[in-house]
C-alpha cells in the first residue's frame, strides 16, 4: 500500500458529463497535495481519453487559482472514453469498433510515474475506474453528477446546483402557466433516476411530478389536470424526468451515441406527453426541455463547500494509503466506500423515500 511518504506524483481527471463544482475539486486536491503533502499534481486531459492518449500536464498553484466559481472543468472531460471498451474506428457497416485499451492506460500511468490517480466522476467513470484498479492502477474516486444516482453516497456534488437551476426554471415557467392558463411540462435531466425532478419539483411547488421510478398512468395525469381546471386552478405545472415512462411503456430515447459505452441518451417525453394531454383534455399545453443548461454555470455555495471537502477527503485517503476508495456522504458525514462496490450500479429513488410521502401528503400527483 502507498502511504503519504511513498507518494510523489498524482494524476487527476474529470470523467463523464460535466457539472458545477468540478473545478472546485481540482483546486482543493491540487492545493492540498502541493501545500500539505508536497506531491506533484498532473492534470489528465479529457477524462480517460487523456490516459488513453497520454495527454496530461503538470498543475501548479497558479493553474488552480481563481477557478472555484467557474463551471465546467479546466481539464476537459469525455463520456465516450471507457478504456475497456474504447471506439477505435468504424466498421464497413458504419458501426464503431471497440477495443480494450486498458494496457495502454497502464503503460502511460507508469511512463508518467503517477503513483495514484484522483478520478472525479459518476457511475460510468467509477465502473471504468474499477477496471483500471483491477489492472493495478491506484485510484481514489470523488463522486460527481447532477443526477445524484451514484451508489453508496447520498449526495454527489453538482446535484444541489442543478436543483437550484431546475427550480428557478420551474419558477419562471410558473408565471407563464398562470398568466396563460396552460398545462406546462418541464423536462428535467437525471437519466433513470428521479432525484433532480423530485427535488426541484418539490422546491418549486410543481403540481405533478413524474419520475422514472414510478411509471405514470396517463389517465391519472389528465384527470388531475382537468380536476384542477374544474376547481378553478387555471394552470398545472408538470415536472417530468427525462427517464419517466408510461406504465407498461418504455422511456423516450432522444439519440443513440454509438461510440459511447453507455449509448442511450433520453429525452423528449415532455413533448410526447404534451400532445397526449392536449388531445385528451383540450387544455392548452406547452413543453420545455431544460437540457444541458442544468449542467452549466457556477456551483452554488453548498456545492463549492462540498466539492472542496470531497477533494480534501480524497487527498487524505491517498495520504493514508487507503487506495481504491470513493469519497462518499453517508448520514450527512463524509466517509468512503470501495470503488468496486459502486461500479455498474445506479441509485434510484426508493419507493419509501420521505419526499414521495411528503408529495402525496400535500396532494401532488405522482401519476400513480
Ligand atoms: O449524467 C448527466 C447527464 O446530464 C444526464 O442527466 C443526461 O441524461 C446525460 O448526462 C446527457 O448526456 P450528454 O451530455 O451526452 O447529452
XYZ file of N, CA, C and O in Angstrom, residues 187-343:
628
model
N -39.216 19.359 -18.660
C -38.469 18.087 -18.661
C -37.088 18.293 -18.051
O -36.334 19.185 -18.436
N -36.793 17.432 -17.088
C -35.604 17.583 -16.257
C -34.693 16.365 -16.437
O -35.177 15.235 -16.541
N -33.376 16.608 -16.449
C -32.411 15.504 -16.650
C -32.384 14.549 -15.450
O -33.092 14.750 -14.470
N -31.519 13.561 -15.510
C -31.392 12.615 -14.398
C -31.288 11.163 -14.831
O -31.230 10.267 -14.004
N -31.355 10.922 -16.150
C -31.342 9.549 -16.687
C -32.409 8.686 -16.020
O -33.570 9.055 -16.033
N -32.017 7.564 -15.422
C -33.028 6.643 -14.871
C -33.388 6.943 -13.426
O -34.079 6.152 -12.789
N -32.900 8.067 -12.914
C -33.171 8.408 -11.514
C -33.943 9.728 -11.435
O -33.659 10.663 -12.180
N -34.898 9.781 -10.521
C -35.780 10.947 -10.443
C -35.380 11.987 -9.413
O -36.147 12.906 -9.128
N -34.157 11.896 -8.872
C -33.760 12.805 -7.779
C -33.918 14.274 -8.141
O -34.475 15.063 -7.380
N -33.386 14.634 -9.306
C -33.368 16.045 -9.698
C -34.798 16.561 -9.904
O -35.134 17.674 -9.481
N -35.628 15.753 -10.518
C -37.020 16.156 -10.756
C -37.786 16.235 -9.445
O -38.550 17.182 -9.215
N -37.578 15.245 -8.589
C -38.307 15.212 -7.316
C -37.940 16.434 -6.470
O -38.814 17.130 -5.940
N -36.656 16.720 -6.359
C -36.226 17.846 -5.515
C -36.638 19.186 -6.107
O -37.172 20.047 -5.393
N -36.419 19.388 -7.404
C -36.763 20.694 -7.983
C -38.282 20.838 -8.095
O -38.819 21.938 -7.906
N -38.954 19.728 -8.352
C -40.426 19.771 -8.412
C -41.013 20.160 -7.064
O -41.908 21.007 -6.973
N -40.498 19.562 -6.016
C -40.981 19.902 -4.666
C -40.621 21.347 -4.324
O -41.431 22.086 -3.764
N -39.397 21.746 -4.668
C -38.935 23.093 -4.304
C -39.734 24.181 -5.007
O -39.883 25.286 -4.478
N -40.248 23.878 -6.199
C -40.950 24.910 -6.971
C -42.462 24.803 -6.836
O -43.182 25.584 -7.444
N -42.921 23.825 -6.091
C -44.370 23.666 -5.928
C -45.053 23.155 -7.189
O -46.188 23.561 -7.492
N -44.368 22.293 -7.936
C -44.999 21.699 -9.135
C -46.244 20.924 -8.704
O -46.322 20.429 -7.571
N -47.217 20.817 -9.599
C -48.469 20.129 -9.258
C -48.370 18.630 -9.524
O -48.966 17.819 -8.826
N -47.617 18.299 -10.577
C -47.441 16.885 -10.955
C -45.935 16.628 -11.038
O -45.203 17.451 -11.595
N -45.495 15.520 -10.480
C -44.075 15.136 -10.575
C -44.018 13.703 -11.108
O -44.573 12.787 -10.489
N -43.383 13.550 -12.254
C -43.292 12.216 -12.865
C -41.834 11.784 -12.915
O -40.999 12.471 -13.525
N -41.536 10.676 -12.258
C -40.141 10.204 -12.195
C -40.060 8.768 -12.738
O -41.073 8.043 -12.733
N -38.868 8.350 -13.154
C -38.739 7.019 -13.760
C -39.133 5.892 -12.813
O -39.607 4.839 -13.262
N -38.940 6.106 -11.517
C -39.181 5.036 -10.538
C -40.675 4.745 -10.363
O -41.043 3.687 -9.844
N -41.540 5.692 -10.787
C -42.994 5.475 -10.661
C -43.611 5.662 -12.055
O -43.931 6.788 -12.451
N -43.723 4.576 -12.833
C -44.306 4.711 -14.167
C -45.704 5.348 -14.065
O -46.468 5.020 -13.172
N -45.974 6.301 -14.948
C -47.215 7.071 -14.806
C -48.374 6.469 -15.601
O -48.177 5.760 -16.591
N -49.586 6.779 -15.132
C -50.809 6.418 -15.823
C -51.337 7.702 -16.464
O -51.676 8.663 -15.749
N -51.397 7.741 -17.778
C -51.791 8.963 -18.492
C -53.173 9.445 -18.061
O -53.411 10.656 -17.921
N -54.084 8.494 -17.833
C -55.443 8.883 -17.408
C -55.411 9.635 -16.083
O -56.126 10.615 -15.900
N -54.564 9.156 -15.172
C -54.463 9.796 -13.847
C -53.957 11.234 -14.009
O -54.494 12.175 -13.412
N -52.951 11.407 -14.854
C -52.371 12.744 -15.054
C -53.414 13.674 -15.697
O -53.621 14.810 -15.246
N -54.116 13.182 -16.719
C -55.126 14.009 -17.407
C -56.272 14.362 -16.460
O -56.711 15.520 -16.415
N -56.744 13.374 -15.694
C -57.836 13.635 -14.749
C -57.427 14.694 -13.732
O -58.231 15.543 -13.356
N -56.186 14.618 -13.306
C -55.679 15.576 -12.305
C -55.689 17.002 -12.886
O -56.115 17.949 -12.231
N -55.241 17.134 -14.129
C -55.225 18.458 -14.780
C -56.658 18.979 -14.922
O -56.936 20.156 -14.654
N -57.575 18.102 -15.358
C -58.976 18.517 -15.553
C -59.624 18.899 -14.219
O -60.386 19.867 -14.144
N -59.305 18.115 -13.177
C -59.890 18.420 -11.869
C -59.433 19.793 -11.383
O -60.222 20.599 -10.902
N -58.162 20.066 -11.553
C -57.641 21.392 -11.159
C -58.377 22.480 -11.918
O -58.766 23.506 -11.346
N -58.576 22.241 -13.193
C -59.247 23.228 -14.032
C -60.693 23.451 -13.539
O -61.146 24.586 -13.391
N -61.399 22.334 -13.240
C -62.791 22.436 -12.732
C -62.844 23.181 -11.400
O -63.783 23.917 -11.123
N -61.788 22.966 -10.587
C -61.776 23.588 -9.255
C -61.303 25.041 -9.300
O -61.087 25.671 -8.263
N -61.106 25.546 -10.515
C -60.764 26.965 -10.666
C -59.278 27.263 -10.673
O -58.871 28.430 -10.729
N -58.435 26.197 -10.632
C -56.981 26.416 -10.752
C -56.709 26.488 -12.253
O -56.894 25.497 -12.965
N -56.292 27.608 -12.713
C -56.284 27.790 -14.167
C -55.037 27.232 -14.852
O -54.891 27.355 -16.053
N -54.148 26.650 -14.094
C -52.937 26.120 -14.739
C -52.413 24.912 -13.961
O -52.795 24.698 -12.797
N -51.540 24.141 -14.621
C -50.895 22.986 -13.963
C -49.442 22.925 -14.413
O -49.144 23.028 -15.605
N -48.556 22.765 -13.441
C -47.124 22.597 -13.761
C -46.763 21.117 -13.581
O -47.010 20.535 -12.520
N -46.194 20.545 -14.615
C -45.762 19.139 -14.552
C -44.238 19.081 -14.669
O -43.669 19.460 -15.688
N -43.590 18.627 -13.599
C -42.134 18.395 -13.643
C -41.948 16.930 -14.036
O -42.402 16.033 -13.318
N -41.313 16.700 -15.164
C -41.198 15.315 -15.650
C -39.732 14.968 -15.916
O -39.010 15.706 -16.583
N -39.313 13.837 -15.374
C -37.938 13.359 -15.610
C -37.781 12.897 -17.048
O -38.703 12.264 -17.599
N -36.596 13.113 -17.601
C -36.346 12.629 -18.975
C -36.512 11.111 -19.063
O -36.826 10.577 -20.118
N -36.345 10.423 -17.940
C -36.451 8.957 -17.944
C -37.839 8.452 -17.568
O -38.037 7.235 -17.443
N -38.802 9.361 -17.386
C -40.159 8.929 -16.995
C -40.784 8.113 -18.130
O -40.519 8.354 -19.308
N -41.616 7.167 -17.755
C -42.275 6.354 -18.786
C -43.668 5.985 -18.326
O -43.937 5.924 -17.112
N -44.525 5.750 -19.320
C -45.892 5.344 -19.007
C -45.867 3.924 -18.434
O -44.956 3.145 -18.744
N -46.851 3.630 -17.624
C -46.948 2.268 -17.075
C -46.985 1.269 -18.240
O -47.764 1.442 -19.178
N -46.126 0.300 -18.205
C -46.069 -0.700 -19.284
C -45.323 -0.199 -20.514
O -45.185 -0.925 -21.499
N -44.840 1.045 -20.483
C -44.148 1.603 -21.654
C -42.646 1.685 -21.451
O -42.113 1.175 -20.474
N -42.003 2.335 -22.416
C -40.534 2.458 -22.359
C -40.166 3.936 -22.288
O -40.940 4.778 -22.748
N -38.976 4.250 -21.772
C -38.554 5.660 -21.780
C -38.378 6.163 -23.216
O -38.139 5.376 -24.134
N -38.493 7.482 -23.407
C -38.345 8.062 -24.739
C -36.855 8.349 -24.982
O -36.198 9.013 -24.180
N -36.354 7.820 -26.094
C -34.924 7.968 -26.420
C -34.760 9.144 -27.378
O -35.438 9.238 -28.395
N -33.847 10.037 -27.037
C -33.584 11.197 -27.899
C -32.588 10.834 -28.989
O -32.752 11.182 -30.148
N -31.521 10.124 -28.597
C -30.490 9.748 -29.570
C -29.675 8.565 -29.057
O -29.661 8.289 -27.854
N -29.010 7.912 -29.997
C -28.102 6.821 -29.632
C -26.700 7.279 -30.030
O -26.453 7.571 -31.206
N -25.820 7.382 -29.039
C -24.440 7.820 -29.312
C -23.618 6.543 -29.470
O -23.165 5.951 -28.484
N -23.445 6.108 -30.721
C -22.924 4.763 -30.971
C -21.532 4.515 -30.410
O -21.214 3.401 -30.015
N -20.684 5.548 -30.376
C -19.319 5.302 -29.895
C -19.176 5.516 -28.393
O -18.056 5.586 -27.870
N -20.311 5.596 -27.692
C -20.258 5.745 -26.237
C -20.525 4.397 -25.589
O -21.388 3.642 -26.049
N -19.813 4.078 -24.475
C -20.067 2.787 -23.818
C -21.491 2.718 -23.246
O -22.039 1.643 -23.059
N -22.103 3.885 -22.971
C -23.477 3.933 -22.481
C -24.256 4.777 -23.506
O -24.439 5.981 -23.324
N -24.661 4.148 -24.637
C -25.040 4.928 -25.827
C -26.402 5.645 -25.797
O -26.624 6.551 -26.579
N -27.298 5.242 -24.898
C -28.659 5.800 -24.933
C -28.717 7.168 -24.261
O -28.302 7.332 -23.116
N -29.226 8.167 -24.983
C -29.486 9.474 -24.385
C -31.003 9.658 -24.371
O -31.654 9.592 -25.420
N -31.554 9.874 -23.191
C -33.003 10.013 -23.056
C -33.420 11.446 -23.369
O -32.631 12.377 -23.275
N -34.688 11.613 -23.718
C -35.189 12.972 -23.956
C -36.415 12.961 -24.834
O -36.539 12.119 -25.728
N -37.322 13.878 -24.579
C -38.495 14.036 -25.438
C -39.804 13.599 -24.826
O -40.870 13.801 -25.419
N -39.765 13.019 -23.628
C -41.011 12.524 -23.022
C -41.994 13.672 -22.781
O -43.212 13.496 -22.912
N -41.480 14.880 -22.484
C -42.390 16.009 -22.220
C -43.173 16.370 -23.477
O -44.341 16.753 -23.410
N -42.523 16.243 -24.634
C -43.217 16.588 -25.883
C -44.295 15.555 -26.211
O -45.385 15.887 -26.664
N -43.957 14.292 -25.944
C -44.950 13.225 -26.168
C -46.155 13.461 -25.258
O -47.319 13.463 -25.708
N -45.883 13.698 -23.978
C -46.964 13.912 -23.008
C -47.771 15.163 -23.330
O -48.996 15.194 -23.135
N -47.096 16.185 -23.792
C -47.739 17.461 -24.115
C -48.852 17.233 -25.149
O -49.988 17.700 -24.983
N -48.538 16.480 -26.187
C -49.519 16.165 -27.246
C -50.666 15.344 -26.685
O -51.851 15.609 -26.946
N -50.290 14.318 -25.922
C -51.315 13.391 -25.401
C -52.271 14.117 -24.456
O -53.486 13.931 -24.529
N -51.728 14.959 -23.585
C -52.582 15.663 -22.609
C -53.487 16.663 -23.348
O -54.682 16.793 -23.040
N -52.936 17.357 -24.341
C -53.737 18.333 -25.105
C -54.902 17.633 -25.790
O -56.050 18.102 -25.750
N -54.600 16.490 -26.420
C -55.652 15.766 -27.153
C -56.756 15.287 -26.218
O -57.932 15.373 -26.526
N -56.342 14.769 -25.066
C -57.341 14.179 -24.160
C -58.106 15.210 -23.345
O -59.255 14.982 -23.001
N -57.458 16.312 -22.966
C -58.114 17.256 -22.039
C -58.630 18.510 -22.748
O -59.415 19.250 -22.177
N -58.133 18.778 -23.949
C -58.416 20.016 -24.689
C -57.960 21.252 -23.922
O -58.455 22.351 -24.164
N -57.036 21.057 -22.987
C -56.416 22.196 -22.304
C -55.216 22.638 -23.147
O -54.643 21.834 -23.890
N -54.854 23.908 -23.035
C -53.692 24.371 -23.797
C -52.418 23.897 -23.079
O -52.275 24.090 -21.868
N -51.520 23.268 -23.808
C -50.320 22.687 -23.182
C -49.047 23.165 -23.896
O -49.071 23.465 -25.093
N -47.952 23.208 -23.152
C -46.632 23.528 -23.711
C -45.583 22.688 -22.993
O -45.748 22.366 -21.814
N -44.508 22.375 -23.704
C -43.408 21.600 -23.084
C -42.091 22.363 -23.228
O -41.839 22.978 -24.260
N -41.280 22.312 -22.180
C -39.933 22.909 -22.209
C -38.935 21.853 -21.753
O -39.107 21.264 -20.685
N -37.923 21.617 -22.577
C -36.863 20.673 -22.171
C -35.675 21.506 -21.668
O -35.102 22.289 -22.430
N -35.330 21.344 -20.399
C -34.266 22.197 -19.834
C -32.882 21.843 -20.385
O -32.045 22.712 -20.571
N -32.627 20.566 -20.610
C -31.376 20.136 -21.239
C -30.120 20.519 -20.473
O -30.110 20.602 -19.238
N -29.072 20.813 -21.238
C -27.741 20.969 -20.636
C -27.584 22.242 -19.821
O -26.563 22.403 -19.146
N -28.557 23.112 -19.869
C -28.489 24.297 -19.003
C -28.359 23.850 -17.539
O -27.777 24.550 -16.711
N -28.872 22.636 -17.254
C -28.830 22.119 -15.879
C -27.414 21.724 -15.437
O -27.160 21.518 -14.263
N -26.514 21.548 -16.389
C -25.151 21.138 -16.034
C -24.194 22.321 -15.951
O -23.052 22.170 -15.514
N -24.661 23.485 -16.445
C -23.729 24.600 -16.574
C -23.758 25.562 -15.415
O -24.503 25.398 -14.457
N -22.891 26.551 -15.522
C -22.905 27.671 -14.581
C -22.061 27.445 -13.347
O -21.493 26.378 -13.127
N -22.012 28.481 -12.540
C -21.199 28.450 -11.326
C -21.853 27.552 -10.278
O -23.082 27.511 -10.187
N -21.047 26.797 -9.509
C -21.667 25.976 -8.455
C -22.270 26.859 -7.363
O -21.735 27.934 -7.078
N -23.359 26.402 -6.776
C -23.951 27.139 -5.655
C -22.996 27.024 -4.453
O -22.078 26.196 -4.456
N -23.243 27.827 -3.431
C -22.318 27.866 -2.279
C -22.156 26.477 -1.659
O -21.036 26.052 -1.346
N -23.283 25.761 -1.498
C -23.212 24.439 -0.858
C -22.341 23.486 -1.677
O -21.569 22.693 -1.109
N -22.428 23.558 -3.014
C -21.597 22.680 -3.852
C -20.123 23.076 -3.805
O -19.239 22.214 -3.898
N -19.852 24.374 -3.673
C -18.443 24.801 -3.586
C -17.813 24.231 -2.316
O -16.674 23.756 -2.333
N -18.576 24.260 -1.235
C -18.052 23.746 0.039
C -17.919 22.221 -0.036
O -16.886 21.651 0.326
N -18.975 21.566 -0.542
C -18.973 20.100 -0.638
C -17.816 19.610 -1.520
O -17.080 18.672 -1.152
N -17.661 20.255 -2.680
C -16.605 19.841 -3.617
C -15.237 20.013 -2.961
O -14.341 19.172 -3.129
N -15.064 21.072 -2.202
C -13.780 21.313 -1.525
C -13.539 20.231 -0.460
O -12.445 19.665 -0.364
N -14.588 19.932 0.299
C -14.437 18.894 1.339
C -14.163 17.527 0.716
O -13.330 16.765 1.200
N -14.880 17.229 -0.368
C -14.663 15.945 -1.068
C -13.222 15.859 -1.588
O -12.575 14.818 -1.492
N -12.739 16.956 -2.158
C -11.379 16.971 -2.705
C -10.359 16.720 -1.604
O -9.425 15.926 -1.763
N -10.574 17.367 -0.486
C -9.649 17.199 0.643
C -9.701 15.756 1.152
O -8.661 15.151 1.453
N -10.921 15.203 1.233
C -11.070 13.814 1.693
C -10.317 12.856 0.762
O -9.713 11.876 1.217
N -10.323 13.165 -0.536
C -9.602 12.306 -1.494
C -8.102 12.343 -1.222
O -7.430 11.300 -1.235
N -7.564 13.530 -0.942
C -6.113 13.608 -0.675
C -5.788 12.893 0.638
O -4.733 12.274 0.761
N -6.716 12.981 1.596
C -6.479 12.305 2.882
C -6.413 10.782 2.670
O -5.557 10.100 3.237
N -7.314 10.263 1.843
C -7.290 8.818 1.546
C -5.944 8.423 0.955
O -5.351 7.403 1.336
N -5.467 9.260 0.011
C -4.173 8.970 -0.619
C -3.054 8.990 0.420
O -2.204 8.101 0.456
N -3.085 10.012 1.270
C -2.011 10.168 2.269
C -1.987 8.993 3.235
O -0.922 8.582 3.703
N -3.189 8.467 3.522
C -3.257 7.347 4.478
C -3.034 6.003 3.791
O -3.117 4.948 4.423
N -2.828 6.046 2.484
C -2.612 4.804 1.747
C -3.880 3.985 1.601
O -3.838 2.784 1.327
N -5.046 4.659 1.763
C -6.318 3.939 1.642
C -6.804 4.113 0.206
O -7.630 4.948 -0.102
N -6.234 3.263 -0.673
C -6.446 3.423 -2.107
C -7.692 2.681 -2.583
O -8.241 1.857 -1.872
N -8.088 3.035 -3.812
C -9.190 2.362 -4.492
C -10.529 2.557 -3.781
O -11.402 1.696 -3.837
N -10.640 3.694 -3.096
C -11.877 4.017 -2.384
C -12.492 5.284 -2.956
O -11.806 6.135 -3.513
N -13.807 5.356 -2.827
C -14.570 6.510 -3.301
C -15.002 7.332 -2.096
O -15.558 6.784 -1.131
N -14.740 8.628 -2.131
C -15.262 9.516 -1.093
C -16.789 9.467 -1.191
O -17.349 9.412 -2.290
N -17.463 9.453 -0.048
C -18.934 9.329 -0.076
C -19.538 10.128 1.074
O -18.848 10.487 2.033
N -20.829 10.405 0.951
C -21.561 11.071 2.028
C -22.572 10.066 2.571
O -23.373 9.504 1.828
N -22.495 9.847 3.891
C -23.406 8.871 4.496
C -23.942 9.478 5.800
O -23.147 9.870 6.664
N -25.249 9.564 5.924
C -25.878 10.220 7.087
C -25.283 11.593 7.361
O -25.017 11.955 8.516
N -25.050 12.332 6.300
C -24.568 13.707 6.434
C -23.085 13.824 6.762
O -22.590 14.930 6.954
N -22.363 12.714 6.812
C -20.925 12.767 7.140
C -20.106 12.234 5.967
O -20.523 11.292 5.288
N -18.930 12.808 5.796
C -18.065 12.340 4.708
C -17.339 11.077 5.153
O -16.742 11.025 6.226
N -17.435 10.065 4.310
C -16.810 8.785 4.606
C -16.257 8.232 3.285
O -16.033 8.994 2.349
N -16.026 6.941 3.194
C -15.552 6.390 1.925
C -15.978 4.935 1.800
O -16.232 4.273 2.806
N -16.074 4.492 0.538
C -16.518 3.116 0.247
C -15.597 2.546 -0.837
O -14.855 3.293 -1.483
N -15.655 1.250 -1.032
C -14.858 0.611 -2.090
C -15.387 1.045 -3.457
O -16.608 0.978 -3.690
N -14.516 1.437 -4.359
C -14.969 1.803 -5.707
C -15.638 0.595 -6.376
O -16.664 0.725 -7.045
N -15.078 -0.587 -6.138
C -15.640 -1.798 -6.766
C -17.110 -1.985 -6.382
O -17.902 -2.532 -7.154
N -17.494 -1.503 -5.192
C -18.876 -1.702 -4.736
C -19.886 -0.782 -5.426
O -21.091 -1.001 -5.325
N -19.422 0.300 -6.051
C -20.372 1.204 -6.708
C -20.398 1.006 -8.228
O -21.264 1.535 -8.911
N -19.411 0.251 -8.735
C -19.301 0.053 -10.186
C -20.536 -0.646 -10.733
O -21.108 -1.530 -10.097
